[in-house]
Short mmCIF file of C-alpha atoms in Angstrom, two decimals:
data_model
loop_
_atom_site.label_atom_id
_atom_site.label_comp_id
_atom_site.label_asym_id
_atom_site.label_seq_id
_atom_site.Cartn_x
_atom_site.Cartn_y
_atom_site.Cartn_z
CA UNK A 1453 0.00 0.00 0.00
CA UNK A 1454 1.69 3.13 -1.03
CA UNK A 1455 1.69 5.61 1.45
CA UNK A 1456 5.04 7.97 0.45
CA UNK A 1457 2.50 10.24 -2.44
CA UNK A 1458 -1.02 10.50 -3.19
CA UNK A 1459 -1.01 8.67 -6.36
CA UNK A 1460 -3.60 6.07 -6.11
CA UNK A 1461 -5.95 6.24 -8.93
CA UNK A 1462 -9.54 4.04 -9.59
CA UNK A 1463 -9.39 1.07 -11.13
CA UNK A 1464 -8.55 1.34 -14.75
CA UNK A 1465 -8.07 5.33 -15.01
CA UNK A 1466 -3.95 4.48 -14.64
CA UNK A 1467 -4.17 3.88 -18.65
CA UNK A 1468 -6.27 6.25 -20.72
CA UNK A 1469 -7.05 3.84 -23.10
CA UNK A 1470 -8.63 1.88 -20.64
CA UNK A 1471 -10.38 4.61 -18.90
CA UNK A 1472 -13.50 4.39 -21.25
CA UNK A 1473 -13.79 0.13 -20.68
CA UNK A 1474 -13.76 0.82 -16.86
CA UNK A 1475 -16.42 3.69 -16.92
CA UNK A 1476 -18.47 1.51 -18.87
CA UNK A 1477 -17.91 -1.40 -16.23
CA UNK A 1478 -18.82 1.76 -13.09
CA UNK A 1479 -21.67 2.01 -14.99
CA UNK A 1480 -23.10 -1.15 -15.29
CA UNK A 1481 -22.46 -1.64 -11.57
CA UNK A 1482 -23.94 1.60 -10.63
CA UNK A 1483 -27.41 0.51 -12.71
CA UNK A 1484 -27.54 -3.22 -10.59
CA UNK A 1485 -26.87 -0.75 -7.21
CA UNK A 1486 -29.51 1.50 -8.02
CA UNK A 1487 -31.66 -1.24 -8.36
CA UNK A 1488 -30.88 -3.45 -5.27
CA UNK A 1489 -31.93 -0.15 -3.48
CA UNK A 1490 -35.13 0.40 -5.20
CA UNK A 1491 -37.82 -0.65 -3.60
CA UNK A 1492 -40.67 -0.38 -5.91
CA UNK A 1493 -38.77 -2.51 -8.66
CA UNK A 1494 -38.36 -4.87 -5.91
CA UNK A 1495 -35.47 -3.84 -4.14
CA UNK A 1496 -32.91 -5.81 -1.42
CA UNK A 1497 -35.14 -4.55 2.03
CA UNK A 1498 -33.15 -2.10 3.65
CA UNK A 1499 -34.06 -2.77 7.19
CA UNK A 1500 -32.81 -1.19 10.83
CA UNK A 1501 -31.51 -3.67 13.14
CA UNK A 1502 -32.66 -3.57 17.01
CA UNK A 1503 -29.36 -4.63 19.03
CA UNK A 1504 -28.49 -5.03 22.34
CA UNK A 1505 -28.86 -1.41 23.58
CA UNK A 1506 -28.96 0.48 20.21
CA UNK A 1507 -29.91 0.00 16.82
CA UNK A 1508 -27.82 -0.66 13.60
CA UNK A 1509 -29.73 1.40 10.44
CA UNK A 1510 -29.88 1.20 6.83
CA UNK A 1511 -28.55 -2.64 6.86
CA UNK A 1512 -28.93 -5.63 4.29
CA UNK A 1513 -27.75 -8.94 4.45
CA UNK A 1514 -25.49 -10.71 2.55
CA UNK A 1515 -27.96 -13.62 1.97
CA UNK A 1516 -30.31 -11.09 0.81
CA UNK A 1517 -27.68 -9.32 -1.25
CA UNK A 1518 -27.12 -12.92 -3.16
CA UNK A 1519 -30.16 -14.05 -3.59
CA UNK A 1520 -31.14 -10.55 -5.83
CA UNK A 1521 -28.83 -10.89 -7.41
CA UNK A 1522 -29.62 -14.67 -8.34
CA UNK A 1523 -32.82 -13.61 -8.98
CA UNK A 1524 -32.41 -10.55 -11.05
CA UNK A 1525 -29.50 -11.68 -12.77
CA UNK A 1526 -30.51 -15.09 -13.91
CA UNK A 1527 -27.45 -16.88 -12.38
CA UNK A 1528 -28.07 -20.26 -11.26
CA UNK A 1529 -25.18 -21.30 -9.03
CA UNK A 1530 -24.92 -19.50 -5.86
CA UNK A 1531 -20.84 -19.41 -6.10
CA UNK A 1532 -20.62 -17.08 -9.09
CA UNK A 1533 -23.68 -14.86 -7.25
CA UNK A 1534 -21.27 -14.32 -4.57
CA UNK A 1535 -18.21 -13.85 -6.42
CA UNK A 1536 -19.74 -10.82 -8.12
CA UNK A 1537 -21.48 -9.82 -4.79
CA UNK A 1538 -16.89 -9.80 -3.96
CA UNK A 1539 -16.17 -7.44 -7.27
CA UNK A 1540 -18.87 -5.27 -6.13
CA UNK A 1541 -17.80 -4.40 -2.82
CA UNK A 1542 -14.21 -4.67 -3.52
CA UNK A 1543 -14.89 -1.25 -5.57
CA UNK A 1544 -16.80 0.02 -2.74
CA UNK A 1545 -20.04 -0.05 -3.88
CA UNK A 1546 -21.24 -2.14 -1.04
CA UNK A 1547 -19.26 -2.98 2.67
CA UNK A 1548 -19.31 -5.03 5.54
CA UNK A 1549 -20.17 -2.56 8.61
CA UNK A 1550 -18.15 -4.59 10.89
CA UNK A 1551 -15.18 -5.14 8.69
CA UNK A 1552 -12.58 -3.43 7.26
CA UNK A 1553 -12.05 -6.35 3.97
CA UNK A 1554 -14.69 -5.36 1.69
CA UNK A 1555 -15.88 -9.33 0.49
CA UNK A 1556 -19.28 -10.44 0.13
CA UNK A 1557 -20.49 -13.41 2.37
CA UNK A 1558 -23.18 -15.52 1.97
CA UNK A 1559 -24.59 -15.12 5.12
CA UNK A 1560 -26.44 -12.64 7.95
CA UNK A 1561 -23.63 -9.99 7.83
CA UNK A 1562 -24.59 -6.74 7.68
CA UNK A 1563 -23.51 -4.61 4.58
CA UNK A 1564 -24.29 -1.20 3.95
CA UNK A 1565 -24.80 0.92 0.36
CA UNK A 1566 -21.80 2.96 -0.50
CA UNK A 1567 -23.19 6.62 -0.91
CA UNK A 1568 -23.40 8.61 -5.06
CA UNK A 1569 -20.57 10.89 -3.55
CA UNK A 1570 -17.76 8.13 -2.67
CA UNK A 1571 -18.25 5.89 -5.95
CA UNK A 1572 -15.30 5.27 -7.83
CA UNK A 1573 -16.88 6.57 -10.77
CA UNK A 1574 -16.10 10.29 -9.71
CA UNK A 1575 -12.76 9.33 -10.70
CA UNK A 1576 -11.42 9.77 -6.80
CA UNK A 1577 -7.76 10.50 -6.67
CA UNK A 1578 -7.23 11.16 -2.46
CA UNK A 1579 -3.89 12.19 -1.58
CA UNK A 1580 -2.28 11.75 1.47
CA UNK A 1581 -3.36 14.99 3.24
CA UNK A 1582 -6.82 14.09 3.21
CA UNK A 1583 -5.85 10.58 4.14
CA UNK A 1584 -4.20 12.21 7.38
CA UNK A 1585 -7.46 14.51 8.37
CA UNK A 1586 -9.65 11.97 8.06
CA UNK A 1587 -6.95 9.58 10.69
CA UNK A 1588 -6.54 12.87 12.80
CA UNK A 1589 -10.85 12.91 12.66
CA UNK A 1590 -10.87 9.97 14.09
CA UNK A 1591 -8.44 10.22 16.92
CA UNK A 1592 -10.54 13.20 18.11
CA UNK A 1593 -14.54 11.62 17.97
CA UNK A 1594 -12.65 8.99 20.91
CA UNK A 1595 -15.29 6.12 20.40
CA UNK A 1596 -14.62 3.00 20.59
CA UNK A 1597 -15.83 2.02 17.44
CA UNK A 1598 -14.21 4.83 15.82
CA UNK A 1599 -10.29 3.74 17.59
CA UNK A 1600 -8.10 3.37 14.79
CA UNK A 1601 -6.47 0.02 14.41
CA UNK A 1602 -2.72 -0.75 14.34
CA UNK A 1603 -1.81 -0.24 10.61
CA UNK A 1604 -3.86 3.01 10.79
CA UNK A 1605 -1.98 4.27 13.88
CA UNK A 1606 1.37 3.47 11.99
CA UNK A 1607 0.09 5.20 8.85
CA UNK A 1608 -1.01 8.69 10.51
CA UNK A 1609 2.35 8.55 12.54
CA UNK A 1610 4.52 8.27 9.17
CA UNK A 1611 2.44 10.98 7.51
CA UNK A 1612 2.71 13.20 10.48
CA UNK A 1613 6.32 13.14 10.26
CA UNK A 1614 5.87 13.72 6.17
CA UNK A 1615 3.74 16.65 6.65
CA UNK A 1616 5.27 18.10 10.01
CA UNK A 1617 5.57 21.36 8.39
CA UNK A 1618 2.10 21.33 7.49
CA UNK A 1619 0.22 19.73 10.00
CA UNK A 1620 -1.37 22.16 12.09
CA UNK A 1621 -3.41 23.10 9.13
CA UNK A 1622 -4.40 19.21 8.66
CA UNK A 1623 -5.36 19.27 12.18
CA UNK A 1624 -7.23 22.41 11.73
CA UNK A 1625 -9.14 20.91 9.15
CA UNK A 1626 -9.96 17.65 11.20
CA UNK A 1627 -10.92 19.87 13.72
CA UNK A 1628 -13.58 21.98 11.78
CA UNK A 1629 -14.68 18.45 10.08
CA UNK A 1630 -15.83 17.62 13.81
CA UNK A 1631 -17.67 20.01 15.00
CA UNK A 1632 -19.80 20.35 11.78
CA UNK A 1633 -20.34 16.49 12.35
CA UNK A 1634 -21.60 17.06 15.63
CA UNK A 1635 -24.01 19.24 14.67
CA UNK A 1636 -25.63 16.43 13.00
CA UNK A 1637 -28.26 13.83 14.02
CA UNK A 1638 -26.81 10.84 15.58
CA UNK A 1639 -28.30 7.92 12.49
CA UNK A 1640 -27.06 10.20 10.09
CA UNK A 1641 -23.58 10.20 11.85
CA UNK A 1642 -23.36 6.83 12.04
CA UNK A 1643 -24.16 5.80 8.74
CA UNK A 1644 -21.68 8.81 6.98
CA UNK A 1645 -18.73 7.39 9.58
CA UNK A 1646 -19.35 4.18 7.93
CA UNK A 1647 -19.70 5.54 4.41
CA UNK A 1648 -16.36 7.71 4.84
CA UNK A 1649 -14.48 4.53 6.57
CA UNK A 1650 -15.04 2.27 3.90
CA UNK A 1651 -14.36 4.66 0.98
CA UNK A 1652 -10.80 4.48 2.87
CA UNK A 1653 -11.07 0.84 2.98
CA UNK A 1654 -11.01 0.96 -0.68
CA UNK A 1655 -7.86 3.72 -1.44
CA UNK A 1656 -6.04 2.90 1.62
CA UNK A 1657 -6.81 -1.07 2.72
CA UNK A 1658 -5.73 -3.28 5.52
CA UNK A 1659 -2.22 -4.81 4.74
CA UNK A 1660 -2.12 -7.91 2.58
CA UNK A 1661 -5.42 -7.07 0.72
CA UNK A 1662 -5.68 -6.22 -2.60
CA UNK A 1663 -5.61 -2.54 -3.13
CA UNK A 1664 -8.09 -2.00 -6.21
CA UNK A 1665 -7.19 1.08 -7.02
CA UNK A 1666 -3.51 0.52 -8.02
CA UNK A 1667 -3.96 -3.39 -9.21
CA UNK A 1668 -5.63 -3.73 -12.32
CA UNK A 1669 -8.29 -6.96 -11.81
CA UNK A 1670 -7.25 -8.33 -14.91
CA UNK A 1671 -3.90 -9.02 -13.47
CA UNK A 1672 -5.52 -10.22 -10.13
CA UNK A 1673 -7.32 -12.82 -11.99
CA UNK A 1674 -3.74 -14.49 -13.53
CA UNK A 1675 -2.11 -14.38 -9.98
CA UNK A 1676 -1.31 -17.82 -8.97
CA UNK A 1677 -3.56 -17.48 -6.00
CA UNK A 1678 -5.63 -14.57 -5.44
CA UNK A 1679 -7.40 -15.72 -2.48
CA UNK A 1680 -4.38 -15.95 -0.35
CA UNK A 1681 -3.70 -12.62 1.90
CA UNK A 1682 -1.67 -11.82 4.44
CA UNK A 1683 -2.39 -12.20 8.18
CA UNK A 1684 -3.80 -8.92 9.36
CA UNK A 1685 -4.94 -6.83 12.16
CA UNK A 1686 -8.12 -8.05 11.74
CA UNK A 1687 -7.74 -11.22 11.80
CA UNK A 1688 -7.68 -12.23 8.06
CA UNK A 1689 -5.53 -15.79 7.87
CA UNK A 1690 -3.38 -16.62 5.03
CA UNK A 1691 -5.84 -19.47 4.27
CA UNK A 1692 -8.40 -16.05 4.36
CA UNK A 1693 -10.60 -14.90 1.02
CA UNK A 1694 -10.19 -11.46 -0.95
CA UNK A 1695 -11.48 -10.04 -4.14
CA UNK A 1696 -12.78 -14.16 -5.35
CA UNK A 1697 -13.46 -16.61 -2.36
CA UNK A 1698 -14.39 -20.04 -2.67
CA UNK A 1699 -17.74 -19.98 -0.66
CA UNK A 1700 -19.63 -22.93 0.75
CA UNK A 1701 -22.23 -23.25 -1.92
CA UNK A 1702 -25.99 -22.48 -0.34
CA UNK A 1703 -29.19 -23.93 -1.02
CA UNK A 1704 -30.42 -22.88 -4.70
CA UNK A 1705 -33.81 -20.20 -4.48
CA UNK A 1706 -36.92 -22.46 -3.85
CA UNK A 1707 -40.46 -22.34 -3.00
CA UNK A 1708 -41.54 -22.84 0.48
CA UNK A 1709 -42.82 -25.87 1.32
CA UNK A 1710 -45.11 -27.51 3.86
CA UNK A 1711 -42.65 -28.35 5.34
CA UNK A 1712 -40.42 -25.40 5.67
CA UNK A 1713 -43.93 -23.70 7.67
CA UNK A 1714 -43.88 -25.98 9.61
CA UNK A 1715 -39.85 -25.94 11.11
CA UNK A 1716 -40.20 -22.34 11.51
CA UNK A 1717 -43.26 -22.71 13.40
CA UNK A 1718 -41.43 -25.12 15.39
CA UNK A 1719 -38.88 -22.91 16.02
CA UNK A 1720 -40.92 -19.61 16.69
CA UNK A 1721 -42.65 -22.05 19.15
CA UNK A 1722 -39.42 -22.98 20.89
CA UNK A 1723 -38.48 -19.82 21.21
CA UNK A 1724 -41.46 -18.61 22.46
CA UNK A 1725 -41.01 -21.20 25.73
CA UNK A 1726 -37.63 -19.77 26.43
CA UNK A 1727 -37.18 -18.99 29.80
CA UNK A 1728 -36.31 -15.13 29.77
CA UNK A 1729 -35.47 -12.62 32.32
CA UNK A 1730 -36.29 -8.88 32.65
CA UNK A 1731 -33.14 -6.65 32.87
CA UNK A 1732 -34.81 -5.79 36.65
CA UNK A 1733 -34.64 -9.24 37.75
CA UNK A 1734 -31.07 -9.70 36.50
CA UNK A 1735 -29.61 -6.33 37.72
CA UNK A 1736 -31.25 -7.55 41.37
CA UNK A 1737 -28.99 -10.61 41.39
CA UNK A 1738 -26.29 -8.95 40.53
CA UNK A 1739 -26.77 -6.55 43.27
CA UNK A 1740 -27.62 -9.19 45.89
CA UNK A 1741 -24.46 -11.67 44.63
CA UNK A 1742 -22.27 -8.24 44.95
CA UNK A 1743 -23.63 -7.15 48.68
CA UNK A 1744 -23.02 -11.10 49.47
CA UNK A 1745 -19.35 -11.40 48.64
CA UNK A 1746 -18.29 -7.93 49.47
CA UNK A 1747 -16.35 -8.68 52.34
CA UNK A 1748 -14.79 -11.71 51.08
CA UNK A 1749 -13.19 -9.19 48.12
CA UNK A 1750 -9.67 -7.58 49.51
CA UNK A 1751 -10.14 -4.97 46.91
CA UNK A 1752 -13.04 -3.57 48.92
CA UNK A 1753 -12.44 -4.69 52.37
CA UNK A 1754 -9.59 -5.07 54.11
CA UNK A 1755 -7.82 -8.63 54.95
CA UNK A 1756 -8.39 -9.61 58.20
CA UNK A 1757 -5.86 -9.74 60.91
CA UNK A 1758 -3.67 -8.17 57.98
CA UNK A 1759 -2.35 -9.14 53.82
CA UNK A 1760 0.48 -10.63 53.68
CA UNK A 1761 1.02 -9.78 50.55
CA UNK A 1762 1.58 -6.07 51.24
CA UNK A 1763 2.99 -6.58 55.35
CA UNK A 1764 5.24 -8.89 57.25
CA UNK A 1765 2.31 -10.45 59.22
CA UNK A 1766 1.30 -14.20 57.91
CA UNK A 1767 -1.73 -15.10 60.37
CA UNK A 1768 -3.79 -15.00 57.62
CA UNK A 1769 -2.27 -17.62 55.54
CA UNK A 1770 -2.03 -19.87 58.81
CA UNK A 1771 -5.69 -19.25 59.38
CA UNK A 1772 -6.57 -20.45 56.19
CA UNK A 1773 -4.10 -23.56 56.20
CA UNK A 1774 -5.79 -24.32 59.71
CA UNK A 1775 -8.04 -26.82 60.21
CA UNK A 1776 -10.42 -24.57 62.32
CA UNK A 1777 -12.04 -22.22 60.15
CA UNK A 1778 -12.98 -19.04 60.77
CA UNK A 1779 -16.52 -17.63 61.15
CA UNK A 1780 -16.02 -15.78 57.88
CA UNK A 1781 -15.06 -19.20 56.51
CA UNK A 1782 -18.16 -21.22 57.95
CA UNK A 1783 -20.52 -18.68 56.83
CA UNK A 1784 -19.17 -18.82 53.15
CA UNK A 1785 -20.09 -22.14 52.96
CA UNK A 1786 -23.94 -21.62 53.12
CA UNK A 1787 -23.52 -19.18 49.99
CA UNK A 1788 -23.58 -22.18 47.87
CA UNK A 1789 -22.74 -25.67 47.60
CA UNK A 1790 -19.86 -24.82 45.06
CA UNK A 1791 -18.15 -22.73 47.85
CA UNK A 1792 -18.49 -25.82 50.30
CA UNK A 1793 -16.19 -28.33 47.71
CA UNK A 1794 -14.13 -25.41 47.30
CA UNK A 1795 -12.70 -25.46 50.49
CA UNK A 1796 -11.17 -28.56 52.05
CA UNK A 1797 -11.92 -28.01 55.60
CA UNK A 1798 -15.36 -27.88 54.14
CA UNK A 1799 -15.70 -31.02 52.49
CA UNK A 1800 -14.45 -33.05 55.63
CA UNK A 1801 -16.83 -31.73 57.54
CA UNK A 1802 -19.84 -31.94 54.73
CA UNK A 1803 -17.99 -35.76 54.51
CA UNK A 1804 -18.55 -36.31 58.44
CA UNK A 1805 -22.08 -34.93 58.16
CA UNK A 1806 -22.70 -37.64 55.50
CA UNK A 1807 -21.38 -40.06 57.50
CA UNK A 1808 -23.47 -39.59 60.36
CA UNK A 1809 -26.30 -40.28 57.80
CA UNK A 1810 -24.66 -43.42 56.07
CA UNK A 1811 -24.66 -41.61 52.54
CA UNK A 1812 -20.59 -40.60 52.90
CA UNK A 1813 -20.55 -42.85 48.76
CA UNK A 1814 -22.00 -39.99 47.34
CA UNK A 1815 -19.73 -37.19 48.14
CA UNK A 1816 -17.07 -40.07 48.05
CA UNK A 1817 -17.51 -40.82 44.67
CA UNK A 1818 -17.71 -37.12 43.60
CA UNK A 1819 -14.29 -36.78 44.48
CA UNK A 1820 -13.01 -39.95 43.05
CA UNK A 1821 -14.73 -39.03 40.02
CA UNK A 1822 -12.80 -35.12 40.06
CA UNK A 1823 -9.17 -36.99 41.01
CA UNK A 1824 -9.73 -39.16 37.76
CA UNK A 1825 -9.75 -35.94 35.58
CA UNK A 1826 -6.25 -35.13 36.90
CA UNK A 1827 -4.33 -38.47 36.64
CA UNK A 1828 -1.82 -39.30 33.89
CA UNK A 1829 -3.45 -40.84 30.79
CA UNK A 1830 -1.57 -44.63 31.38
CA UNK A 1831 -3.04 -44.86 34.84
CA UNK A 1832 -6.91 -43.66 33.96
CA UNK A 1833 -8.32 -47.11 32.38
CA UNK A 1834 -7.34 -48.85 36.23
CA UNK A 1835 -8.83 -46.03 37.82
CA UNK A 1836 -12.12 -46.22 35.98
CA UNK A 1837 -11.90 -49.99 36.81
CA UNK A 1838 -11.58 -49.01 40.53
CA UNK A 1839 -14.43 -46.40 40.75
CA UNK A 1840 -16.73 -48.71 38.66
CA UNK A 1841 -16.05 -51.55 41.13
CA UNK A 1842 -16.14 -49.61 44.33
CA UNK A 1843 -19.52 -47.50 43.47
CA UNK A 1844 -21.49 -48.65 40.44
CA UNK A 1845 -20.89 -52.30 39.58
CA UNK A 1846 -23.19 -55.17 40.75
CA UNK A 1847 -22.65 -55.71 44.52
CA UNK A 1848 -20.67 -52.86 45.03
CA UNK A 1849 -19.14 -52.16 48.45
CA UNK A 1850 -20.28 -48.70 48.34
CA UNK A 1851 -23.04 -48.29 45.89
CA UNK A 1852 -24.54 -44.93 44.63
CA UNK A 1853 -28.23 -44.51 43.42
CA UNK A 1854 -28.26 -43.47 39.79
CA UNK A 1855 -31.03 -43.07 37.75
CA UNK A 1856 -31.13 -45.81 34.86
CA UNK A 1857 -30.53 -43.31 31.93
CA UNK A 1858 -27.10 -42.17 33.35
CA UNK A 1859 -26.73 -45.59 34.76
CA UNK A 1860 -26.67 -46.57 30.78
CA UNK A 1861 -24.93 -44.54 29.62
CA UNK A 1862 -22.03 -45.19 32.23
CA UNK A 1863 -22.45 -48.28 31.61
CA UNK A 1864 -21.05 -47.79 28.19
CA UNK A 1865 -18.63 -45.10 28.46
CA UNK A 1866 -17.07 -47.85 31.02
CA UNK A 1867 -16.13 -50.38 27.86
CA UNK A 1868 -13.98 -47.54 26.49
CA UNK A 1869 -12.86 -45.72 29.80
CA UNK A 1870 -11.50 -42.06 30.06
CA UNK A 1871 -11.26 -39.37 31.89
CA UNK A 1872 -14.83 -38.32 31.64
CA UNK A 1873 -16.85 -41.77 31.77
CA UNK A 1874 -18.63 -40.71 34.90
CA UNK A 1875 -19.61 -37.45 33.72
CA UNK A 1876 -22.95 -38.24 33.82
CA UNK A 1877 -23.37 -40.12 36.60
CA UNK A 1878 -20.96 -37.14 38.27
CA UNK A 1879 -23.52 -34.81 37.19
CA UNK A 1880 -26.32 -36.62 38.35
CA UNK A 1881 -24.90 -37.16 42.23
CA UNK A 1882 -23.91 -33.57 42.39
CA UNK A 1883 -27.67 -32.25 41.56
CA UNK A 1884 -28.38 -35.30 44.27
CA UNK A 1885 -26.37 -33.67 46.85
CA UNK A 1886 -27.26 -30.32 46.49
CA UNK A 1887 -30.76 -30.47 46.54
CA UNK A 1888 -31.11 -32.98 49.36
CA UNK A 1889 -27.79 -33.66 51.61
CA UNK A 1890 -26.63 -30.11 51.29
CA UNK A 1891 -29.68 -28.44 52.50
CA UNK A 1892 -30.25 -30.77 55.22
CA UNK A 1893 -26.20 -29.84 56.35
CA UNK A 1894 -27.22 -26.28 56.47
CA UNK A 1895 -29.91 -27.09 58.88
CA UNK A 1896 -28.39 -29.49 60.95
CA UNK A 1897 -26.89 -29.30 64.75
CA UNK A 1898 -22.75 -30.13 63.04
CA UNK A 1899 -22.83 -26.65 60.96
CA UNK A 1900 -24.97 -24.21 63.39
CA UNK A 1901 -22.57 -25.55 65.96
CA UNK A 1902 -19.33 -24.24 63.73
CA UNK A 1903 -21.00 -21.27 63.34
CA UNK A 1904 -21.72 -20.32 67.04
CA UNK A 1905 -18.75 -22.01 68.31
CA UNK A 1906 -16.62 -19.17 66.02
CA UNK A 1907 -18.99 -16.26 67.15
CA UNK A 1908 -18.75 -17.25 71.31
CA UNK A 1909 -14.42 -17.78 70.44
CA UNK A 1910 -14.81 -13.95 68.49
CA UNK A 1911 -16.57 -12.04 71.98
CA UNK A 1912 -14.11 -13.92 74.21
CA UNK A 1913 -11.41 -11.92 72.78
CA UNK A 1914 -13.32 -8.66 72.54
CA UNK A 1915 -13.78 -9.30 76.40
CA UNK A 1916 -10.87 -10.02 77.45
CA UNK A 1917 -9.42 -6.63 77.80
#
C-alpha cells in the first residue's frame, strides 16, 4: 500500500485507453446498485436492526444481497452470485459494517450501500493529506468504534512526520470536520462514519489485501492465488478470502414448502417457551451476589488480621491452612454448595455430616470421580476400573443410586474408559447432593454448631481486655 505520495488512482483510469472500458464497467455496476436499493422494482429490504442497547440502520444482508442478485441476474449457481457480490464491494459499492475487507459473504452480515458521492466513478484520486485529516478525525470523535487500528496508527504517525511542516493546518481541518459532524443527528452520523471509513477501505486497505485502485483486476485474476492474503490486524488468515473466495455453496432459491412452515413454526414455538429474564430481575442478582461477597473481596475490604502480601504479618495464611475455620469461613459455605467443595476443611466436615447419615458414597464418589480428571493418561483405564467396582458395579461395596438413563450410559462409556466416563453419573450425584444432603447440612446441629462455636471464640477476645 503506497503511502510515500497520493497517487492512487480508480481502477482502470492508470491507462487512458482503458479509462472508457472501466467507466463503462462503473456504470453497469452503478445501474444493478440502483436497483438493489429500489424498492418499488423490488429492491434488497433495507431494514434497521434492534441490538443489544442500540440500533444498527440502513442494513442488508449478505444472503439477501445474493439471492437478488440470483434472482435478477438469472445466475443459477450460488458461487458465481457471490463472487460478483466480492467485485462489487471490492470497488466500494457495497461494505461489511463490521469489517474493514470489503468481500461479500453468503450469510447474515450486515452490509451497507456505499453513498453517489464516494463511488469510484467520480474518478477519486485522495492524496495523502486528506488521508491524514480523516486519521486525525478519528483520533478526536474517541469512540470506541471509531479507535483506529494498528496499521492506521502506523500510517497517521509516518504521515505526520511527512507533513510536520504542514500539519497544524491538517489538524485544523480535522478539527472543523468535527464540530460540523456534531451538529448532526446521531443515524445520520453513524451511517456517513461508515460511508467515509469504507471509501478508505477501498484507497487505503488493511495490509495484505488487494488494493483496487492501483492493481488492475485483470492481473488479479492471472495471480497464482488470489485468495491468499496476508495475516492482518483483523484477523484475516493466510488461508483467508479477498477479491474471489471459494464460498460454501448455499441452497439454490426455492419455493416454500409444507414443510419449511412448519420448522419455523417449530422454532418460533421454541423460542417462544424460552425462559427469559427482565433486565430488573437480573440487575437484582447482581446486586444481591455483589452485597453477598463484598467482604470476602480484599479490593473492597480489608484482609483480616492483615495481607500478607503487602505486610510482614502471615496469620492470615495460617488461618486459612488451619483446620479450624474461621466464622467468615463457615458462613461462606452456606452461599452455595460450590463454595463448600471449594474449600477442604469444608468437604471433611460436609464428609462427616454424610457419614453420620450413612450416605458418605455420594460425596465419596464425587471426588473420586474429580481426582480421575487429573491423573496421567496410562493410569486412567485402572482407575475407571476401581471407581466402577467400588460404586457402580453389581454388589458394590459402596453403591450410589443413579437413575437408569445415566446408569446406561455409564455403563457404556465404562467399555472404552476415560477421563470423563462418569460425567454423567458425576452430574447426576452432584444435583443429588445439592438439593437434598446439602440443605439438610445447612440445617443441621454439626454446621450451626461451627458457626456459634466461632462467634462465642470472636466475643471472648473482645472481652478479654
Amino acid at each position: 500500500m503506497a503511502q510515500g505520495s497520493g497517487d492512487q488512482r480508480a481502477v482502470g483510469i492508470t491507462d487512458p485507453e482503458e479509462s472508457s472500458p472501466n467507466m463503462i464497467v462503473y456504470c453497469k455496476i452503478e445501474d444493478i446498485i440502483t436497483k438493489m436499493q429500489d424498492d418499488k422494482t423490488g429492491g434488497v429490504p433495507i431494514r434497521t436492526v434492534k441490538s443489544f442497547l442500540s440500533k444498527i440502520p440502513s442494513v442488508v444482508t449478505g444472503t439477501d444481497i445474493v439471492q437478488w442478485l440470483m434472482k435478477n441476474l438469472s445466475i443459477e449457481d450460488p458461487v458465481e452470485a457471490i463472487h460478483l457480490g466480492s467485485l462489487i464491494a471490492a470497488q466500494g459499492y457495497i461494505f461489511p459494517i463490521s469489517d474493514h475487507v470489503l468481500t461479500m459473504k453468503d450469510d447474515g452480515t450486515f452490509y451497507r450501500f456505499q453513498a453517489p458521492y464516494f463511488w469510484p466513478s467520480n474518478c477519486w484520486e485522495p492524496e495523502n493529506t486528506d488521508y491524514a485529516i480523516y486519521l486525525c478525525k478519528r483520533t478526536m470523535q474517541n469512540k470506541a468504534r471509531l479507535e483506529l487500528a494498528d496499521y492506521e496508527a502506523e500510517n497517521l504517525a509516518r504521515l505526520q512526520r511527512a507533513f510536520a511542516r504542514k500539519w497544524e493546518f491538517i489538524f485544523m481541518q480535522a478539527e472543523a470536520q468535527v464540530k460540523i459532524d456534531r451538529k448532526k443527528d446521531k443515524t445520520e452520523r453513524k451511517i456517513l462514519d461508515s460511508q467515509e471509513r469504507a471509501f478508505w477501505d477501498v484507497h487505503r486497505p488493511v495490509p495484505g489485501c488487494v488494493n483496487t485502485t492501483e492493481m488492475d483486476i485483470r492481473k488479479c485474476r492471472r495471480l497464482k492465488n488470489p485468495q491468499k492474503v496476508k495475516k492482518s490486524v483483523y484477523g484475516v488468515t493466510e488461508e483467508s478470502q479477498s477479491q474471489s473466495p471459494v464460498h460454501i455453496p448455499s441452497q439454490p432459491i426455492r419455493k416454500t414448502t409444507k414443510d419449511d412452515i412448519r420448522k419455523q413454526i417449530t422454532f418460533l414455538n421454541a423460542q417462544i417457551d424460552r425462559h427469559c429474564l427482565k433486565m430488573s430481575k437480573v440487575a437484582e442478582s447482581l446486586i444481591a451476589y455483589t452485597e453477598q461477597y463484598v467482604e470476602y473481596d480484599p479490593f473492597i475490604t480489608p484482609a483480616e488480621p492483615s495481607n500478607p502480601w503487602i505486610s510482614d504479618d502471615i496469620t492470615l495464611w495460617d488461618i486459612e491452612m488451619s483446620k479450624e475455620p474461621s466464622q467468615q469461613r463457615v458462613k461462606r459455605w452456606g452461599f452455595s454448595f460450590d463454595e463448600i467443595l471449594k474449600d477442604q476443611v469444608g468437604r471433611d466436615q460436609f464428609l462427616r455430616f454424610l457419614e453420620s447419615e450413612f450416605s458418605s458414597e455420594n460425596l465419596r464418589f464425587w471426588l473420586a470421580v474429580q481426582d480421575l480428571k487429573k491423573q496421567p493418561l496410562q493410569d486412567v483405564a485402572k482407575r475407571v476400573e476401581e471407581i466402577w467396582q467400588e460404586f457402580l458395579a453389581p454388589g458394590a461395596p459402596s453403591a450410589i443410586n443413579l437413575d437408569s438413563h445415566s446408569y446406561e450410559i455409564t455403563s457404556q462409556n465404562v467399555k472404552d474408559g476415560g477421563r470423563y466416563t462418569f460425567e454423567d453419573a458425576q452430574e447426576h450425584i452432584y444435583k443429588l447432593m445439592k438439593s437434598d444432603s446439602y440443605a439438610r447440612f445447612l440445617r443441621s446441629n454439626a454446621y450451626q454448631d461451627l458457626l456459634l462455636a466461632k462467634k462465642k471464640k470472636v466475643s471472648k477476645v473482645v472481652e478479654l481486655p
